[in-house]
């Protein structure tokens, strides 16, 4: 009986996590981020600073987060009490089974397509505008489409873009934007530097735009970067 009570309550906790994750997804979060953040809020661990902005700045997600934090504290107390005093009458099996049944029913309702669509329209509220875009994480600000991409492109010797004028690197008909050029410790921005600035071997271009167009335009440079194990993730970290 004692073991069964613990298993049932852990089942309740898992159901709460799943329901909360579904609600978070209905507000616009990706599945993986929603599940991770729900678990983090419930346990009080792993709540990253960057992704926390996605929760804190959204009114519905913030309320779900508050509930999860409080439920996590309560659950810890309940589990400790169950382990230390499983024979107390207030933890009777019928009540726990009823709670479990209600949560299962709620999860099934949330998974139904009509309910999913209706709640998604209501919960998918925009982020509060009390802060500027500079406070948003790069992934939320720039990755608006599946084909959006930000990456770094090293210029090797004999590259076709070596000696290319910085303002002529990307044309107006291309969905590619040059953010800046990293030359050693110097960061060169377009239109803010001398008009005769050209690309040199050893420069690293930080570009944003359509993944396919970037991959095609800088195919040799990206192959060179891959061969030399240059980490493309540092493009985000430098912004």
CSV table of N, CA and C in Angstrom, one decimal, residues 12-104:
chain,number,residue,atom,x,y,z
A,12,UNK,N,0.7,11.6,-10.5
A,12,UNK,CA,0.1,12.9,-10.5
A,12,UNK,C,1.1,14.0,-10.9
A,13,UNK,N,2.3,13.9,-10.3
A,13,UNK,CA,3.3,14.9,-10.7
A,13,UNK,C,3.6,14.9,-12.2
A,14,UNK,N,3.7,13.7,-12.7
A,14,UNK,CA,4.0,13.5,-14.2
A,14,UNK,C,2.9,14.1,-15.0
A,15,UNK,N,1.6,13.8,-14.6
A,15,UNK,CA,0.5,14.4,-15.3
A,15,UNK,C,0.5,15.9,-15.2
A,16,UNK,N,0.8,16.5,-14.1
A,16,UNK,CA,0.9,17.9,-14.0
A,16,UNK,C,1.9,18.5,-14.9
A,17,UNK,N,3.1,17.8,-15.0
A,17,UNK,CA,4.1,18.2,-15.9
A,17,UNK,C,3.6,18.2,-17.4
A,18,UNK,N,3.0,17.1,-17.8
A,18,UNK,CA,2.5,17.0,-19.1
A,18,UNK,C,1.4,18.0,-19.5
A,19,UNK,N,0.5,18.2,-18.5
A,19,UNK,CA,-0.6,19.2,-18.8
A,19,UNK,C,0.0,20.6,-18.9
A,20,UNK,N,0.9,20.9,-18.0
A,20,UNK,CA,1.6,22.3,-18.1
A,20,UNK,C,2.4,22.4,-19.3
A,21,UNK,N,3.0,21.4,-19.8
A,21,UNK,CA,3.8,21.5,-21.0
A,21,UNK,C,2.9,21.7,-22.2
A,22,UNK,N,1.7,21.1,-22.2
A,22,UNK,CA,0.7,21.3,-23.3
A,22,UNK,C,0.3,22.7,-23.3
A,23,UNK,N,0.0,23.3,-22.1
A,23,UNK,CA,-0.5,24.6,-22.0
A,23,UNK,C,0.6,25.6,-22.4
A,24,UNK,N,1.9,25.3,-22.1
A,24,UNK,CA,3.0,26.2,-22.5
A,24,UNK,C,3.1,26.2,-24.0
A,25,UNK,N,2.9,25.0,-24.7
A,25,UNK,CA,3.0,24.9,-26.1
A,25,UNK,C,1.8,25.7,-26.8
A,26,UNK,N,0.7,25.7,-26.1
A,26,UNK,CA,-0.5,26.4,-26.6
A,26,UNK,C,-0.2,27.9,-26.7
A,27,UNK,N,0.7,28.4,-25.8
A,27,UNK,CA,1.1,29.8,-25.8
A,27,UNK,C,2.1,30.1,-26.9
A,28,UNK,N,2.6,29.1,-27.6
A,28,UNK,CA,3.6,29.4,-28.7
A,28,UNK,C,5.0,28.8,-28.5
A,29,UNK,N,5.3,28.2,-27.3
A,29,UNK,CA,6.6,27.6,-27.1
A,29,UNK,C,6.8,26.3,-27.9
A,30,UNK,N,8.0,26.0,-28.3
A,30,UNK,CA,8.3,24.7,-28.9
A,30,UNK,C,8.1,23.6,-27.9
A,31,UNK,N,7.9,22.4,-28.4
A,31,UNK,CA,7.6,21.3,-27.5
A,31,UNK,C,8.8,21.0,-26.5
A,32,UNK,N,10.0,21.0,-27.1
A,32,UNK,CA,11.2,20.7,-26.3
A,32,UNK,C,11.4,21.7,-25.2
A,33,UNK,N,11.3,23.0,-25.6
A,33,UNK,CA,11.5,24.1,-24.6
A,33,UNK,C,10.4,24.1,-23.6
A,34,UNK,N,9.2,23.8,-24.0
A,34,UNK,CA,8.1,23.8,-23.0
A,34,UNK,C,8.3,22.7,-22.0
A,35,UNK,N,8.6,21.5,-22.4
A,35,UNK,CA,8.8,20.4,-21.5
A,35,UNK,C,10.0,20.7,-20.5
A,36,UNK,N,11.0,21.2,-21.1
A,36,UNK,CA,12.2,21.4,-20.2
A,36,UNK,C,11.9,22.5,-19.2
A,37,UNK,N,11.3,23.6,-19.6
A,37,UNK,CA,11.0,24.7,-18.7
A,37,UNK,C,10.0,24.3,-17.7
A,38,UNK,N,9.0,23.5,-18.0
A,38,UNK,CA,8.0,23.1,-17.0
A,38,UNK,C,8.7,22.2,-15.9
A,39,UNK,N,9.6,21.3,-16.4
A,39,UNK,CA,10.3,20.5,-15.4
A,39,UNK,C,11.2,21.3,-14.6
A,40,UNK,N,11.9,22.3,-15.2
A,40,UNK,CA,12.8,23.2,-14.5
A,40,UNK,C,12.0,24.0,-13.4
A,41,UNK,N,10.9,24.5,-13.8
A,41,UNK,CA,10.1,25.3,-12.8
A,41,UNK,C,9.6,24.4,-11.7
A,42,UNK,N,9.2,23.2,-12.0
A,42,UNK,CA,8.7,22.3,-11.0
A,42,UNK,C,9.7,21.9,-10.0
A,43,UNK,N,10.9,21.7,-10.5
A,43,UNK,CA,12.0,21.2,-9.6
A,43,UNK,C,12.9,22.3,-9.1
A,44,UNK,N,12.8,23.5,-9.7
A,44,UNK,CA,13.7,24.6,-9.3
A,44,UNK,C,15.1,24.4,-9.8
A,45,UNK,N,15.3,23.7,-10.9
A,45,UNK,CA,16.7,23.5,-11.4
A,45,UNK,C,16.7,23.7,-12.9
A,46,UNK,N,17.8,24.1,-13.4
A,46,UNK,CA,18.1,24.2,-14.9
A,46,UNK,C,17.3,25.3,-15.6
A,47,UNK,N,16.8,26.3,-14.9
A,47,UNK,CA,16.0,27.3,-15.5
A,47,UNK,C,16.9,28.4,-16.1
A,48,UNK,N,17.3,28.2,-17.4
A,48,UNK,CA,18.3,29.1,-18.0
A,48,UNK,C,17.9,30.5,-18.1
A,49,UNK,N,18.9,31.4,-18.0
A,49,UNK,CA,18.6,32.9,-18.0
A,49,UNK,C,18.0,33.3,-19.3
A,50,UNK,N,18.6,32.8,-20.4
A,50,UNK,CA,18.1,33.2,-21.7
A,50,UNK,C,16.7,32.8,-22.0
A,51,UNK,N,16.4,31.5,-21.7
A,51,UNK,CA,15.0,31.0,-22.0
A,51,UNK,C,14.0,31.5,-20.9
A,52,UNK,N,14.5,31.9,-19.8
A,52,UNK,CA,13.6,32.4,-18.7
A,52,UNK,C,12.8,33.6,-19.2
A,53,UNK,N,13.4,34.4,-20.2
A,53,UNK,CA,12.7,35.5,-20.7
A,53,UNK,C,11.5,35.1,-21.5
A,54,UNK,N,11.5,33.9,-22.0
A,54,UNK,CA,10.3,33.4,-22.8
A,54,UNK,C,9.1,33.2,-21.8
A,55,UNK,N,9.4,32.9,-20.5
A,55,UNK,CA,8.4,32.7,-19.5
A,55,UNK,C,8.0,33.9,-18.8
A,56,UNK,N,9.0,34.7,-18.4
A,56,UNK,CA,8.7,35.9,-17.5
A,56,UNK,C,8.0,36.9,-18.3
A,57,UNK,N,8.3,37.1,-19.6
A,57,UNK,CA,7.7,38.2,-20.3
A,57,UNK,C,6.3,37.9,-20.9
A,58,UNK,N,5.8,36.7,-20.7
A,58,UNK,CA,4.5,36.3,-21.2
A,58,UNK,C,3.5,36.1,-20.0
A,59,UNK,N,2.4,36.8,-20.0
A,59,UNK,CA,1.5,36.7,-18.8
A,59,UNK,C,1.0,35.4,-18.5
A,60,UNK,N,0.6,34.6,-19.5
A,60,UNK,CA,0.0,33.3,-19.3
A,60,UNK,C,1.1,32.3,-18.8
A,61,UNK,N,2.2,32.3,-19.5
A,61,UNK,CA,3.3,31.4,-19.1
A,61,UNK,C,3.8,31.7,-17.7
A,62,UNK,N,3.8,33.0,-17.3
A,62,UNK,CA,4.2,33.4,-16.0
A,62,UNK,C,3.3,32.8,-14.9
A,63,UNK,N,2.0,32.8,-15.2
A,63,UNK,CA,1.0,32.3,-14.2
A,63,UNK,C,1.2,30.8,-14.1
A,64,UNK,N,1.4,30.1,-15.2
A,64,UNK,CA,1.7,28.7,-15.2
A,64,UNK,C,3.0,28.4,-14.4
A,65,UNK,N,4.0,29.3,-14.6
A,65,UNK,CA,5.3,29.1,-13.9
A,65,UNK,C,5.1,29.3,-12.4
A,66,UNK,N,4.3,30.2,-12.0
A,66,UNK,CA,4.1,30.4,-10.5
A,66,UNK,C,3.4,29.2,-9.9
A,67,UNK,N,2.4,28.7,-10.6
A,67,UNK,CA,1.7,27.5,-10.1
A,67,UNK,C,2.7,26.3,-10.0
A,68,UNK,N,3.6,26.1,-11.0
A,68,UNK,CA,4.5,25.0,-11.0
A,68,UNK,C,5.5,25.1,-9.9
A,69,UNK,N,6.0,26.3,-9.6
A,69,UNK,CA,6.9,26.6,-8.5
A,69,UNK,C,6.2,26.2,-7.2
A,70,UNK,N,5.0,26.7,-7.0
A,70,UNK,CA,4.3,26.4,-5.7
A,70,UNK,C,4.0,24.9,-5.6
A,71,UNK,N,3.5,24.3,-6.8
A,71,UNK,CA,3.2,22.9,-6.7
A,71,UNK,C,4.5,22.0,-6.5
A,72,UNK,N,5.6,22.5,-7.0
A,72,UNK,CA,6.8,21.7,-6.8
A,72,UNK,C,7.2,21.7,-5.3
A,73,UNK,N,7.1,22.9,-4.7
A,73,UNK,CA,7.4,22.9,-3.2
A,73,UNK,C,6.4,22.1,-2.4
A,74,UNK,N,5.1,22.1,-2.8
A,74,UNK,CA,4.1,21.3,-2.1
A,74,UNK,C,4.4,19.8,-2.4
A,75,UNK,N,4.7,19.5,-3.6
A,75,UNK,CA,5.0,18.1,-3.9
A,75,UNK,C,6.1,17.5,-3.1
A,76,UNK,N,7.2,18.3,-3.0
A,76,UNK,CA,8.3,17.9,-2.2
A,76,UNK,C,7.9,17.6,-0.8
A,77,UNK,N,7.1,18.5,-0.2
A,77,UNK,CA,6.6,18.3,1.2
A,77,UNK,C,5.7,17.0,1.3
A,78,UNK,N,4.9,16.8,0.3
A,78,UNK,CA,4.0,15.7,0.3
A,78,UNK,C,4.8,14.4,0.2
A,79,UNK,N,5.7,14.3,-0.7
A,79,UNK,CA,6.5,13.1,-0.9
A,79,UNK,C,7.3,12.8,0.3
A,80,UNK,N,7.9,13.8,1.0
A,80,UNK,CA,8.6,13.6,2.2
A,80,UNK,C,7.6,13.0,3.3
A,81,UNK,N,6.4,13.6,3.4
A,81,UNK,CA,5.5,13.2,4.3
A,81,UNK,C,5.0,11.7,4.1
A,82,UNK,N,4.8,11.4,2.7
A,82,UNK,CA,4.4,10.1,2.4
A,82,UNK,C,5.4,9.0,2.8
A,83,UNK,N,6.6,9.4,2.6
A,83,UNK,CA,7.7,8.5,2.9
A,83,UNK,C,7.8,8.3,4.4
A,84,UNK,N,7.7,9.4,5.2
A,84,UNK,CA,7.9,9.3,6.6
A,84,UNK,C,6.6,8.9,7.4
A,85,UNK,N,5.5,9.1,6.8
A,85,UNK,CA,4.2,8.8,7.5
A,85,UNK,C,3.1,8.4,6.6
A,86,UNK,N,3.4,7.3,5.9
A,86,UNK,CA,2.5,6.8,4.9
A,86,UNK,C,1.1,6.3,5.4
A,87,UNK,N,1.1,6.0,6.7
A,87,UNK,CA,-0.1,5.4,7.3
A,87,UNK,C,-1.1,6.4,7.8
A,88,UNK,N,-0.8,7.7,7.6
A,88,UNK,CA,-1.8,8.8,8.0
A,88,UNK,C,-3.0,8.7,7.2
A,89,UNK,N,-4.2,8.9,7.7
A,89,UNK,CA,-5.4,8.8,7.0
A,89,UNK,C,-5.7,9.8,5.9
A,90,UNK,N,-5.0,11.0,6.0
A,90,UNK,CA,-5.3,12.0,5.0
A,90,UNK,C,-4.7,11.7,3.6
A,91,UNK,N,-3.9,10.6,3.6
A,91,UNK,CA,-3.3,10.2,2.3
A,91,UNK,C,-4.0,8.9,1.9
A,92,UNK,N,-5.3,8.8,1.9
A,92,UNK,CA,-6.0,7.6,1.5
A,92,UNK,C,-6.0,7.4,0.0
A,93,UNK,N,-6.0,6.1,-0.3
A,93,UNK,CA,-5.9,5.7,-1.7
A,93,UNK,C,-7.0,6.2,-2.6
A,94,UNK,N,-8.3,6.2,-2.2
A,94,UNK,CA,-9.4,6.6,-3.0
A,94,UNK,C,-9.2,8.0,-3.5
A,95,UNK,N,-8.9,8.9,-2.6
A,95,UNK,CA,-8.7,10.4,-3.0
A,95,UNK,C,-7.6,10.6,-4.0
A,96,UNK,N,-6.5,9.8,-3.9
A,96,UNK,CA,-5.4,10.0,-4.8
A,96,UNK,C,-5.9,9.4,-6.2
A,97,UNK,N,-6.6,8.4,-6.2
A,97,UNK,CA,-7.1,7.8,-7.5
A,97,UNK,C,-8.1,8.8,-8.1
A,98,UNK,N,-8.9,9.4,-7.4
A,98,UNK,CA,-9.8,10.4,-7.9
A,98,UNK,C,-9.1,11.6,-8.6
A,99,UNK,N,-8.0,12.1,-7.9
A,99,UNK,CA,-7.2,13.2,-8.4
A,99,UNK,C,-6.5,12.7,-9.7
A,100,UNK,N,-6.0,11.5,-9.7
A,100,UNK,CA,-5.3,11.0,-10.9
A,100,UNK,C,-6.3,10.9,-12.0
A,101,UNK,N,-7.5,10.4,-11.8
A,101,UNK,CA,-8.5,10.3,-12.8
A,101,UNK,C,-8.8,11.7,-13.4
A,102,UNK,N,-9.0,12.7,-12.6
A,102,UNK,CA,-9.3,14.0,-13.0
A,102,UNK,C,-8.2,14.6,-13.9
A,103,UNK,N,-7.0,14.4,-13.5
A,103,UNK,CA,-5.8,14.9,-14.3
A,103,UNK,C,-5.7,14.2,-15.6
A,104,UNK,N,-6.0,12.9,-15.6
A,104,UNK,CA,-6.0,12.1,-16.9
A,104,UNK,C,-7.0,12.7,-17.8
